[in-house]
PDB file of C-alpha atoms and ligand atoms in Angstrom:
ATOM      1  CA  UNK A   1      26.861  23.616 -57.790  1.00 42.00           C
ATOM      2  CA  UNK A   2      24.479  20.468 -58.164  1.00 42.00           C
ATOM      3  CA  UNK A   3      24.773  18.575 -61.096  1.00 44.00           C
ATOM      4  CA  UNK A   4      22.059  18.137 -63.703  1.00 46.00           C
ATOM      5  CA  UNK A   5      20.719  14.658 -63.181  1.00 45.00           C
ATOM      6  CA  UNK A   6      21.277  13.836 -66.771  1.00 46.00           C
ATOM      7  CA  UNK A   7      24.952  14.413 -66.342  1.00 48.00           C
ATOM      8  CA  UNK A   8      25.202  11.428 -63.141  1.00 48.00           C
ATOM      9  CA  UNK A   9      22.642   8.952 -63.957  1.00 53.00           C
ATOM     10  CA  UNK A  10      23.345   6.186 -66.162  1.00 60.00           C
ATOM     11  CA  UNK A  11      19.317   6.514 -68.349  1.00 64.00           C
ATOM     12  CA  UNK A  12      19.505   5.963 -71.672  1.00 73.00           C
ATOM     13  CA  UNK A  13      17.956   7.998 -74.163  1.00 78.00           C
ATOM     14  CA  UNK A  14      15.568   5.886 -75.971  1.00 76.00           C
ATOM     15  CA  UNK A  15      14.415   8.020 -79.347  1.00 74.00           C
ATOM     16  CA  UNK A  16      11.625   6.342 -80.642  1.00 77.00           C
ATOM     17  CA  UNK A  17      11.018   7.332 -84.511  1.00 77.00           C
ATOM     18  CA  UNK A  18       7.680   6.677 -85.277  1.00 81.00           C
ATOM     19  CA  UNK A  19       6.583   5.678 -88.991  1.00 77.00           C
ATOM     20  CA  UNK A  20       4.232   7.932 -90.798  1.00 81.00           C
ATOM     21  CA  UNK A  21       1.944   5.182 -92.173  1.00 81.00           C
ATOM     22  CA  UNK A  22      -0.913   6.201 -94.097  1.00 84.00           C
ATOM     23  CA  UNK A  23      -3.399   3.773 -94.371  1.00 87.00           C
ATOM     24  CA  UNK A  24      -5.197   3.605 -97.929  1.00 88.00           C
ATOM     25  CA  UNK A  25      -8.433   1.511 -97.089  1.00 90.00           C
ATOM     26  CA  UNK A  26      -7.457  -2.290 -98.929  1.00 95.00           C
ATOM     27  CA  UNK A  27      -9.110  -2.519-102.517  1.00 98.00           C
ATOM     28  CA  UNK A  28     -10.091  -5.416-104.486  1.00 98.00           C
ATOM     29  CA  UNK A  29      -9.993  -7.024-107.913  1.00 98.00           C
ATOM     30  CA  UNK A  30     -12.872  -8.475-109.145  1.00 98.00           C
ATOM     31  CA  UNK A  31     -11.921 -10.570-111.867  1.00 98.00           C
ATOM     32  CA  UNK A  32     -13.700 -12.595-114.609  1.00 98.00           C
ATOM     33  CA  UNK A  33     -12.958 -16.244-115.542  1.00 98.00           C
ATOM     34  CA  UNK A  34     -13.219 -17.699-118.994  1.00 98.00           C
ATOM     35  CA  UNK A  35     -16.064 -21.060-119.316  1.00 98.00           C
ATOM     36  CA  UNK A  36     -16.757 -22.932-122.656  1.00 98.00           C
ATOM     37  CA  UNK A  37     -20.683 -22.435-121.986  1.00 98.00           C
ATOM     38  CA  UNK A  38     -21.652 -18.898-121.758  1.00 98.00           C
ATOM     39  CA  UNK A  39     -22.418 -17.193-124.992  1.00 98.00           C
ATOM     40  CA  UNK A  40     -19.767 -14.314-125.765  1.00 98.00           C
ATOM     41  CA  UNK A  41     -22.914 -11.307-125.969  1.00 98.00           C
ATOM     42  CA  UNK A  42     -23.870 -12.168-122.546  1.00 98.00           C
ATOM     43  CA  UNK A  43     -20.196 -11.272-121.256  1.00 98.00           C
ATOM     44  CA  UNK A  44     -20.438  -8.311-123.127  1.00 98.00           C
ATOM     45  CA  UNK A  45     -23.671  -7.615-122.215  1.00 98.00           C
ATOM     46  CA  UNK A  46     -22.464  -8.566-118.168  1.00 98.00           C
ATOM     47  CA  UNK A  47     -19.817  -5.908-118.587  1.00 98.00           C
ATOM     48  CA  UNK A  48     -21.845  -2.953-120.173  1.00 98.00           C
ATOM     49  CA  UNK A  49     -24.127  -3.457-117.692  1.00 98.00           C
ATOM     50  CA  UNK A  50     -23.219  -3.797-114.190  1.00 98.00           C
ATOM     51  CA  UNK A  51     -19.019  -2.468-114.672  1.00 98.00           C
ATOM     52  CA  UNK A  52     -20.872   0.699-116.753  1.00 95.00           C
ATOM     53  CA  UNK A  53     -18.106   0.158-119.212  1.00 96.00           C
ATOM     54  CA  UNK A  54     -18.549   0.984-123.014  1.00 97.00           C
ATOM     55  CA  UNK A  55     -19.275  -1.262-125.938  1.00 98.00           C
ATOM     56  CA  UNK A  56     -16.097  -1.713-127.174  1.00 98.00           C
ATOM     57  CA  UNK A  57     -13.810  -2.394-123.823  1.00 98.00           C
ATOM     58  CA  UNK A  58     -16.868  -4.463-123.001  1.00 98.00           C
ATOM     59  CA  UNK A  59     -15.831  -6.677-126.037  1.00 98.00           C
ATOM     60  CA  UNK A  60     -12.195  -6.159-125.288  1.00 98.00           C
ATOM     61  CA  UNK A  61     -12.313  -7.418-121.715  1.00 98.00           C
ATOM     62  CA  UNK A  62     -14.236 -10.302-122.803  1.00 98.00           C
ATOM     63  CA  UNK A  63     -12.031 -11.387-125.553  1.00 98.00           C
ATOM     64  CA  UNK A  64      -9.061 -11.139-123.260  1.00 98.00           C
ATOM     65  CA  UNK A  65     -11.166 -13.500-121.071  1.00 98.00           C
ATOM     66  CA  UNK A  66     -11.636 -15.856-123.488  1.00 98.00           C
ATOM     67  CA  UNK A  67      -8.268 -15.828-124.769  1.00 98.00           C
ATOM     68  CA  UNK A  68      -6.571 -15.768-121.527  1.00 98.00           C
ATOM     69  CA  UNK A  69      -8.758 -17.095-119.080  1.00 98.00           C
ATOM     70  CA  UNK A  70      -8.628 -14.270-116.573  1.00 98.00           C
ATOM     71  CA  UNK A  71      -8.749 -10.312-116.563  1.00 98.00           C
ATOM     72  CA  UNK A  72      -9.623  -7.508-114.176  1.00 98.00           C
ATOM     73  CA  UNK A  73     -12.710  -5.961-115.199  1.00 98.00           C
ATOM     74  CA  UNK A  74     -12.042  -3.118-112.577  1.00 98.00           C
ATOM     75  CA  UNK A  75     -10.893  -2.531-109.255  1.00 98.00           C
ATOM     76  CA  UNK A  76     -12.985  -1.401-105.872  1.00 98.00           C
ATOM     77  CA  UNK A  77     -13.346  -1.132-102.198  1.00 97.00           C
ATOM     78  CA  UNK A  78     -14.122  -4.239-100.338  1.00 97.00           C
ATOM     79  CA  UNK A  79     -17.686  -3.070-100.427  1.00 98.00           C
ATOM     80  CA  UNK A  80     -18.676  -2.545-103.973  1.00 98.00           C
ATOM     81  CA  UNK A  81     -16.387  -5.346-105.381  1.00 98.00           C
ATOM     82  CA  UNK A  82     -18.569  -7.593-103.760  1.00 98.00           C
ATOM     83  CA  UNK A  83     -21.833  -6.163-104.729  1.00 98.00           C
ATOM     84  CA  UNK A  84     -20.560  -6.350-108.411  1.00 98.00           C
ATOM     85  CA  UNK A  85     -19.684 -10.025-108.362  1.00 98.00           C
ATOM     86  CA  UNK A  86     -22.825 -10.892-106.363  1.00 98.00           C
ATOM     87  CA  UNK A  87     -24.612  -8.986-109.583  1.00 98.00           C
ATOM     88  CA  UNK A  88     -22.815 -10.825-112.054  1.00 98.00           C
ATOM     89  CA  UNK A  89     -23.255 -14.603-109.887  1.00 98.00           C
ATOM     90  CA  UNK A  90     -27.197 -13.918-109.615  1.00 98.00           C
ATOM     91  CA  UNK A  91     -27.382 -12.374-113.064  1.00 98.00           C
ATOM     92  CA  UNK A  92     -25.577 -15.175-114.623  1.00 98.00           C
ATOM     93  CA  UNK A  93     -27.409 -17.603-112.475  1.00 98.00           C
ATOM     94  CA  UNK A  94     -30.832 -16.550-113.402  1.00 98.00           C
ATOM     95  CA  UNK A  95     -30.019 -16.454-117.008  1.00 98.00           C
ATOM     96  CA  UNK A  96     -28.552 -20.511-116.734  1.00 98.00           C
ATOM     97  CA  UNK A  97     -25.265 -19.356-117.772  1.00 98.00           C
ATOM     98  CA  UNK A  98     -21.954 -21.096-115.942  1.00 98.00           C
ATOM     99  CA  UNK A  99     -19.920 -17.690-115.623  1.00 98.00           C
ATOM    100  CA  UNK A 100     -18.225 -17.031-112.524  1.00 98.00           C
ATOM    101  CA  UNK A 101     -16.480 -13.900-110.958  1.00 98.00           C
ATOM    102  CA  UNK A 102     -14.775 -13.332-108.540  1.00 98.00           C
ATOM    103  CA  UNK A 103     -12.887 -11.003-106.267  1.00 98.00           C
ATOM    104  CA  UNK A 104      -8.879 -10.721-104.882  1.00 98.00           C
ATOM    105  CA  UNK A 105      -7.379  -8.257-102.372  1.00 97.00           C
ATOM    106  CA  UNK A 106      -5.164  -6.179-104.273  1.00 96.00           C
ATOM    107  CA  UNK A 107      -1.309  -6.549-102.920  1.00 90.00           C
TER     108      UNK A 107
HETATM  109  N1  LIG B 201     -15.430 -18.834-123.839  1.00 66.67           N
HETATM  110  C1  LIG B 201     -16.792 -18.396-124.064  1.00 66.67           C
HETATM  111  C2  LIG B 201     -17.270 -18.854-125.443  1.00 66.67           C
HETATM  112  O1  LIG B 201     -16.457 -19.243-126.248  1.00 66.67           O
HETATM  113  C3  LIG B 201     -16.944 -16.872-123.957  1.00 66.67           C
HETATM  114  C4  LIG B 201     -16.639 -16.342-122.612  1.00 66.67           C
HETATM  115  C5  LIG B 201     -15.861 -15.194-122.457  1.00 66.67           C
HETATM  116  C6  LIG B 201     -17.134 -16.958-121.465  1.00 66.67           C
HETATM  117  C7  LIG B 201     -15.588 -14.660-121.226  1.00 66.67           C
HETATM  118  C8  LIG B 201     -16.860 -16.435-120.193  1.00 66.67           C
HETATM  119  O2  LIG B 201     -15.863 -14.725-118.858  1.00 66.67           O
HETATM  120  C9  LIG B 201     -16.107 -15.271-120.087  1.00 66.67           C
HETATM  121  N2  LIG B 201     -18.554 -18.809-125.688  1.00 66.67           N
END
């Protein structure tokens, strides 16, 4: 009887395990820095208005700010993070106020 050609040959099995990666779209951090200019209601006011956040986290957010430098206001996709910050720039901007925000890939 004829061998099996997997009993004579010298292949090698190669198993090949393949990763089940499920890819999240990337989000971002848009994150407010502290300034000695801008008046503490506009931040506030910033926070209420374009992060739709309430009165008093507005304040809260803005304090940390203020005492820390930094803080996350919230966290998007690539897409709306940078239509907030573009919001707050020209909104700050317009009103002569130094305030800057940014945004930062989340790791
Ligand atoms: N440090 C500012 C002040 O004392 C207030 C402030 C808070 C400015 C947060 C910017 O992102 C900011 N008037």
């Amino acid at each position: 009887m004829m061998a099996d050609k997997s009993d004579t040959d010298d292949e090698t099995a190669v198993i090949t395990k393949t990763k089940p990666k499920t890819q999240r779209p990337p989000l971002y951090k848009v994150l407010l820095l502290n300034d000695d200019y801008t008046p503490m209601e506009f931040v506030v006011h910033v926070l209420e208005r374009f992060f739709g956040i309430t009165h008093s986290q507005a304040v809260e957010i803005m304090l940390t700010v203020h005492k820390k430098g930094v803080a996350v206001v919230g966290v998007f996709s690539y897409e709306i993070a940078e239509t907030k910050v573009a919001q707050v720039m020209d909104f700050a901007r317009r009103n002569q106020h130094p305030l800057q925000c940014t945004m930062e890939k989340e790791e």
